[in-house]
């Protein structure tokens, strides 16, 4: 009997059921889309924040007194636990040389180097990842075989009157090298006054084979607020092993600098506070903003869907009265409503989740240019919530239905 | 009872006679309107709010002296914070960059205004305290402090003369005797050990621009940047030490973006207003900020759009359904002689009045929601731009009216006899 009634509801009232379902579906889609977009938003914003450049610098450990680090140690950065968070790094070695009568600063670095990940994959690293705002007019140096080409800062270039394609005679301590100008660099910073060369050239001229003065690292980090409350303010040395593990396995800037220190012997790691400090605060803000919006939206859309479910049920007073007049108990009426609402909630939840994923994908692609990963948890939450919305929307009308006097309701208005 | 009275009675009865249905319909409109206005306020106001958040990254315009000069006049900076420019300026800080010898080591000596510097560079971390103005105190970069083995409270000897020999002889400011050139030459390279007293009056404070002074280290500065290798002191103290009264070598300005002027425009305005300066945007900060601000705004806009379209559809489906349910009523009206036009006007008026009521209350709700978001995220209220009011009300009324149209049309096409017969 129940099923015949349900079947009949759907057949006879196709439009009505569709419209009720639609509101639940939209609620579910909104839920799934917003949750999916938020679930990875801080990681993606953190990647965007790398536009600010290096947030860590590697310096020679002062106690060691060597004054230099080994250039090749830097490649080990791709072997640390959080290697995938390290988006760029390069060593630096500079020297004061002469071009003609002009004193110039030559900075040696990596334009492009191959680094091997522990899993065997080879990735390219270099200075451009650290300075995404660099603009090169002419040719960008992208091959590590191209050791005798340099980029000249735009202010120095106009002083030296060089342009892409011309060559420079660089003199240092009785040695001269002829270097080709590949491009003119506009960096909007001190680099505009410098020559950027391959580190090998500087090492060779200064006789510091394999050495670097230091390095810069750009790493994706999470704010400290991501750590559990209990270990947030603690010194790593005073943590219990379990706490230390949690700390070590959360990509905060401190944890990443500790891991870098572990692989680069004789080096200290400094946090560039200008970037790191502001970044953490900004990430917290953006995340809070998004979650507030989500919370407000979800609460009101849930209430909206419930209202719409109630409205649909209220319209059926006559029907309820008729069922009661021919002998249906209050329980039977309630059961019918709830089963109906459950089915609508389930189907609309499924469809809504699918729609939500499409919406989230669209948002992810247009804002961050990456696909948004789907989280199975969100599926469960969406389905549960749309069932919940549908069922709780029916509570009020069912309670009313129990009070309906068939005679009055059937009389009509 | 004339037609007009009849019309009002029917609308009144439809709205208030079925309180429950009315309440539910209006409350969904309230929610939708609330969401629309809150999200609109937040996405429209976000640039201004986030503008000051981004200022934590520091200066985005650097002012240099024009035409290869080494210094410019400090008084120029006063023009920065006045007039129209003042509205865009979050903060600025002047620097005088010189080289000096501190306890025998040559290093950059920077004069600045610490009160201004703290606003522009909020990430500066000082253990100890910032130097008091005029107290003859210095701030040591952490690397310098380590290299010299100096702690907070210690005194350092700062000699503004790095040992390069002045071209001509110098004058002692104490006794005004002119000292031979080689007086200075003898100091070369050993400045830390040699007391640079005047040869004739033996006063310590004396030589040209080059006498050393003792200063107390009030704090150690760590920034993770270049400042770690510098020694910093009060701007006026540095100016008198290096004998460059009123001079600054660069000014860092932190400019609020997100308004109608771009950073390039503001730099032009600064140049034209100050005259002898070259204002250069810091492309690193500017680019990253543009990029991120754009992303956040795009994200918000898309979220707003999705919320609007889904909640709008929900509302529409509900309105459609509620009119659909009233086929009998429409049939009855037709049976007693109402024209199609009268019925349409009746239902649309009903929908519009629900939209108006719901929209009005919804604006209030939206205001509260945007306040909640503003207070919890930015600790300040997010102002509701005036355009939000008409936009919200209009969109809910349109939504309510448009979504009733198809079911009204359908109901009217039905023969009264059929619809009154019932199911």
PDB file of N, CA and C in Angstrom, chain B residues 53-89:
ATOM      1  N   UNK B  53      45.561  44.389   4.759  1.00  0.00           N
ATOM      2  CA  UNK B  53      46.199  43.132   5.155  1.00  0.00           C
ATOM      3  C   UNK B  53      47.508  42.927   4.385  1.00  0.00           C
ATOM      4  N   UNK B  54      47.455  43.276   3.102  1.00  0.00           N
ATOM      5  CA  UNK B  54      48.640  43.061   2.269  1.00  0.00           C
ATOM      6  C   UNK B  54      49.780  43.985   2.656  1.00  0.00           C
ATOM      7  N   UNK B  55      49.477  45.045   3.391  1.00  0.00           N
ATOM      8  CA  UNK B  55      50.539  45.962   3.774  1.00  0.00           C
ATOM      9  C   UNK B  55      51.501  45.336   4.777  1.00  0.00           C
ATOM     10  N   UNK B  56      51.138  44.163   5.315  1.00  0.00           N
ATOM     11  CA  UNK B  56      52.068  43.441   6.175  1.00  0.00           C
ATOM     12  C   UNK B  56      53.317  43.012   5.421  1.00  0.00           C
ATOM     13  N   UNK B  57      53.216  42.943   4.090  1.00  0.00           N
ATOM     14  CA  UNK B  57      54.376  42.539   3.296  1.00  0.00           C
ATOM     15  C   UNK B  57      55.342  43.704   3.093  1.00  0.00           C
ATOM     16  N   UNK B  58      54.975  44.865   3.570  1.00  0.00           N
ATOM     17  CA  UNK B  58      55.910  45.983   3.549  1.00  0.00           C
ATOM     18  C   UNK B  58      55.720  46.899   2.362  1.00  0.00           C
ATOM     19  N   UNK B  59      56.725  47.761   2.185  1.00  0.00           N
ATOM     20  CA  UNK B  59      56.620  48.832   1.206  1.00  0.00           C
ATOM     21  C   UNK B  59      56.449  48.301  -0.206  1.00  0.00           C
ATOM     22  N   UNK B  60      55.604  48.975  -0.992  1.00  0.00           N
ATOM     23  CA  UNK B  60      55.472  48.585  -2.395  1.00  0.00           C
ATOM     24  C   UNK B  60      55.940  49.679  -3.350  1.00  0.00           C
ATOM     25  N   UNK B  61      56.388  50.809  -2.794  1.00  0.00           N
ATOM     26  CA  UNK B  61      56.993  51.843  -3.641  1.00  0.00           C
ATOM     27  C   UNK B  61      58.260  52.330  -2.941  1.00  0.00           C
ATOM     28  N   UNK B  62      59.342  52.443  -3.691  1.00  0.00           N
ATOM     29  CA  UNK B  62      60.574  52.985  -3.117  1.00  0.00           C
ATOM     30  C   UNK B  62      60.895  54.300  -3.812  1.00  0.00           C
ATOM     31  N   UNK B  63      61.183  55.314  -3.015  1.00  0.00           N
ATOM     32  CA  UNK B  63      61.504  56.642  -3.550  1.00  0.00           C
ATOM     33  C   UNK B  63      63.009  56.856  -3.495  1.00  0.00           C
ATOM     34  N   UNK B  64      63.598  57.140  -4.649  1.00  0.00           N
ATOM     35  CA  UNK B  64      65.018  57.449  -4.721  1.00  0.00           C
ATOM     36  C   UNK B  64      65.166  58.908  -5.118  1.00  0.00           C
ATOM     37  N   UNK B  65      66.354  59.486  -4.802  1.00  0.00           N
ATOM     38  CA  UNK B  65      66.612  60.836  -5.307  1.00  0.00           C
ATOM     39  C   UNK B  65      66.700  60.785  -6.817  1.00  0.00           C
ATOM     40  N   UNK B  66      66.315  61.872  -7.461  1.00  0.00           N
ATOM     41  CA  UNK B  66      66.300  61.881  -8.920  1.00  0.00           C
ATOM     42  C   UNK B  66      67.691  62.157  -9.475  1.00  0.00           C
ATOM     43  N   UNK B  67      67.945  61.617 -10.643  1.00  0.00           N
ATOM     44  CA  UNK B  67      69.129  61.968 -11.409  1.00  0.00           C
ATOM     45  C   UNK B  67      70.453  61.654 -10.743  1.00  0.00           C
ATOM     46  N   UNK B  68      70.583  60.465 -10.166  1.00  0.00           N
ATOM     47  CA  UNK B  68      71.876  60.015  -9.693  1.00  0.00           C
ATOM     48  C   UNK B  68      72.387  60.681  -8.432  1.00  0.00           C
ATOM     49  N   UNK B  69      71.578  61.576  -7.823  1.00  0.00           N
ATOM     50  CA  UNK B  69      71.979  62.148  -6.538  1.00  0.00           C
ATOM     51  C   UNK B  69      72.022  61.041  -5.492  1.00  0.00           C
ATOM     52  N   UNK B  70      72.817  61.229  -4.449  1.00  0.00           N
ATOM     53  CA  UNK B  70      72.872  60.200  -3.427  1.00  0.00           C
ATOM     54  C   UNK B  70      71.813  60.419  -2.349  1.00  0.00           C
ATOM     55  N   UNK B  71      71.487  61.678  -2.109  1.00  0.00           N
ATOM     56  CA  UNK B  71      70.504  61.937  -1.053  1.00  0.00           C
ATOM     57  C   UNK B  71      69.455  62.935  -1.536  1.00  0.00           C
ATOM     58  N   UNK B  72      68.332  62.944  -0.806  1.00  0.00           N
ATOM     59  CA  UNK B  72      67.310  63.962  -1.072  1.00  0.00           C
ATOM     60  C   UNK B  72      66.922  64.579   0.259  1.00  0.00           C
ATOM     61  N   UNK B  73      66.101  65.611   0.174  1.00  0.00           N
ATOM     62  CA  UNK B  73      65.765  66.319   1.394  1.00  0.00           C
ATOM     63  C   UNK B  73      64.630  65.630   2.152  1.00  0.00           C
ATOM     64  N   UNK B  74      64.846  65.469   3.435  1.00  0.00           N
ATOM     65  CA  UNK B  74      63.864  64.792   4.286  1.00  0.00           C
ATOM     66  C   UNK B  74      62.504  65.475   4.250  1.00  0.00           C
ATOM     67  N   UNK B  75      62.542  66.822   4.065  1.00  0.00           N
ATOM     68  CA  UNK B  75      61.287  67.570   4.127  1.00  0.00           C
ATOM     69  C   UNK B  75      60.312  67.158   3.024  1.00  0.00           C
ATOM     70  N   UNK B  76      60.855  66.556   1.965  1.00  0.00           N
ATOM     71  CA  UNK B  76      59.988  66.089   0.872  1.00  0.00           C
ATOM     72  C   UNK B  76      58.959  65.076   1.373  1.00  0.00           C
ATOM     73  N   UNK B  77      59.378  64.255   2.325  1.00  0.00           N
ATOM     74  CA  UNK B  77      58.500  63.173   2.775  1.00  0.00           C
ATOM     75  C   UNK B  77      57.227  63.708   3.409  1.00  0.00           C
ATOM     76  N   UNK B  78      57.302  64.930   3.938  1.00  0.00           N
ATOM     77  CA  UNK B  78      56.110  65.476   4.580  1.00  0.00           C
ATOM     78  C   UNK B  78      54.960  65.617   3.583  1.00  0.00           C
ATOM     79  N   UNK B  79      55.333  65.874   2.328  1.00  0.00           N
ATOM     80  CA  UNK B  79      54.296  66.034   1.302  1.00  0.00           C
ATOM     81  C   UNK B  79      53.560  64.720   1.029  1.00  0.00           C
ATOM     82  N   UNK B  80      54.203  63.616   1.414  1.00  0.00           N
ATOM     83  CA  UNK B  80      53.614  62.302   1.136  1.00  0.00           C
ATOM     84  C   UNK B  80      52.277  62.105   1.833  1.00  0.00           C
ATOM     85  N   UNK B  81      52.234  62.527   3.088  1.00  0.00           N
ATOM     86  CA  UNK B  81      51.044  62.189   3.875  1.00  0.00           C
ATOM     87  C   UNK B  81      49.974  63.271   3.805  1.00  0.00           C
ATOM     88  N   UNK B  82      50.207  64.296   2.960  1.00  0.00           N
ATOM     89  CA  UNK B  82      49.213  65.364   2.920  1.00  0.00           C
ATOM     90  C   UNK B  82      48.303  65.206   1.707  1.00  0.00           C
ATOM     91  N   UNK B  83      47.144  65.770   1.818  1.00  0.00           N
ATOM     92  CA  UNK B  83      46.217  65.866   0.683  1.00  0.00           C
ATOM     93  C   UNK B  83      45.726  64.511   0.192  1.00  0.00           C
ATOM     94  N   UNK B  84      45.504  64.460  -1.096  1.00  0.00           N
ATOM     95  CA  UNK B  84      44.889  63.279  -1.704  1.00  0.00           C
ATOM     96  C   UNK B  84      45.771  62.046  -1.534  1.00  0.00           C
ATOM     97  N   UNK B  85      47.079  62.270  -1.615  1.00  0.00           N
ATOM     98  CA  UNK B  85      48.034  61.183  -1.501  1.00  0.00           C
ATOM     99  C   UNK B  85      47.917  60.479  -0.150  1.00  0.00           C
ATOM    100  N   UNK B  86      47.609  61.279   0.879  1.00  0.00           N
ATOM    101  CA  UNK B  86      47.505  60.731   2.231  1.00  0.00           C
ATOM    102  C   UNK B  86      46.485  59.615   2.339  1.00  0.00           C
ATOM    103  N   UNK B  87      45.450  59.667   1.501  1.00  0.00           N
ATOM    104  CA  UNK B  87      44.405  58.639   1.556  1.00  0.00           C
ATOM    105  C   UNK B  87      44.937  57.281   1.109  1.00  0.00           C
ATOM    106  N   UNK B  88      45.905  57.302   0.202  1.00  0.00           N
ATOM    107  CA  UNK B  88      46.437  56.045  -0.320  1.00  0.00           C
ATOM    108  C   UNK B  88      47.599  55.535   0.509  1.00  0.00           C
ATOM    109  N   UNK B  89      48.167  56.429   1.336  1.00  0.00           N
ATOM    110  CA  UNK B  89      49.397  56.071   2.027  1.00  0.00           C
ATOM    111  C   UNK B  89      49.086  55.316   3.315  1.00  0.00           C
TER     112      UNK B  89
END
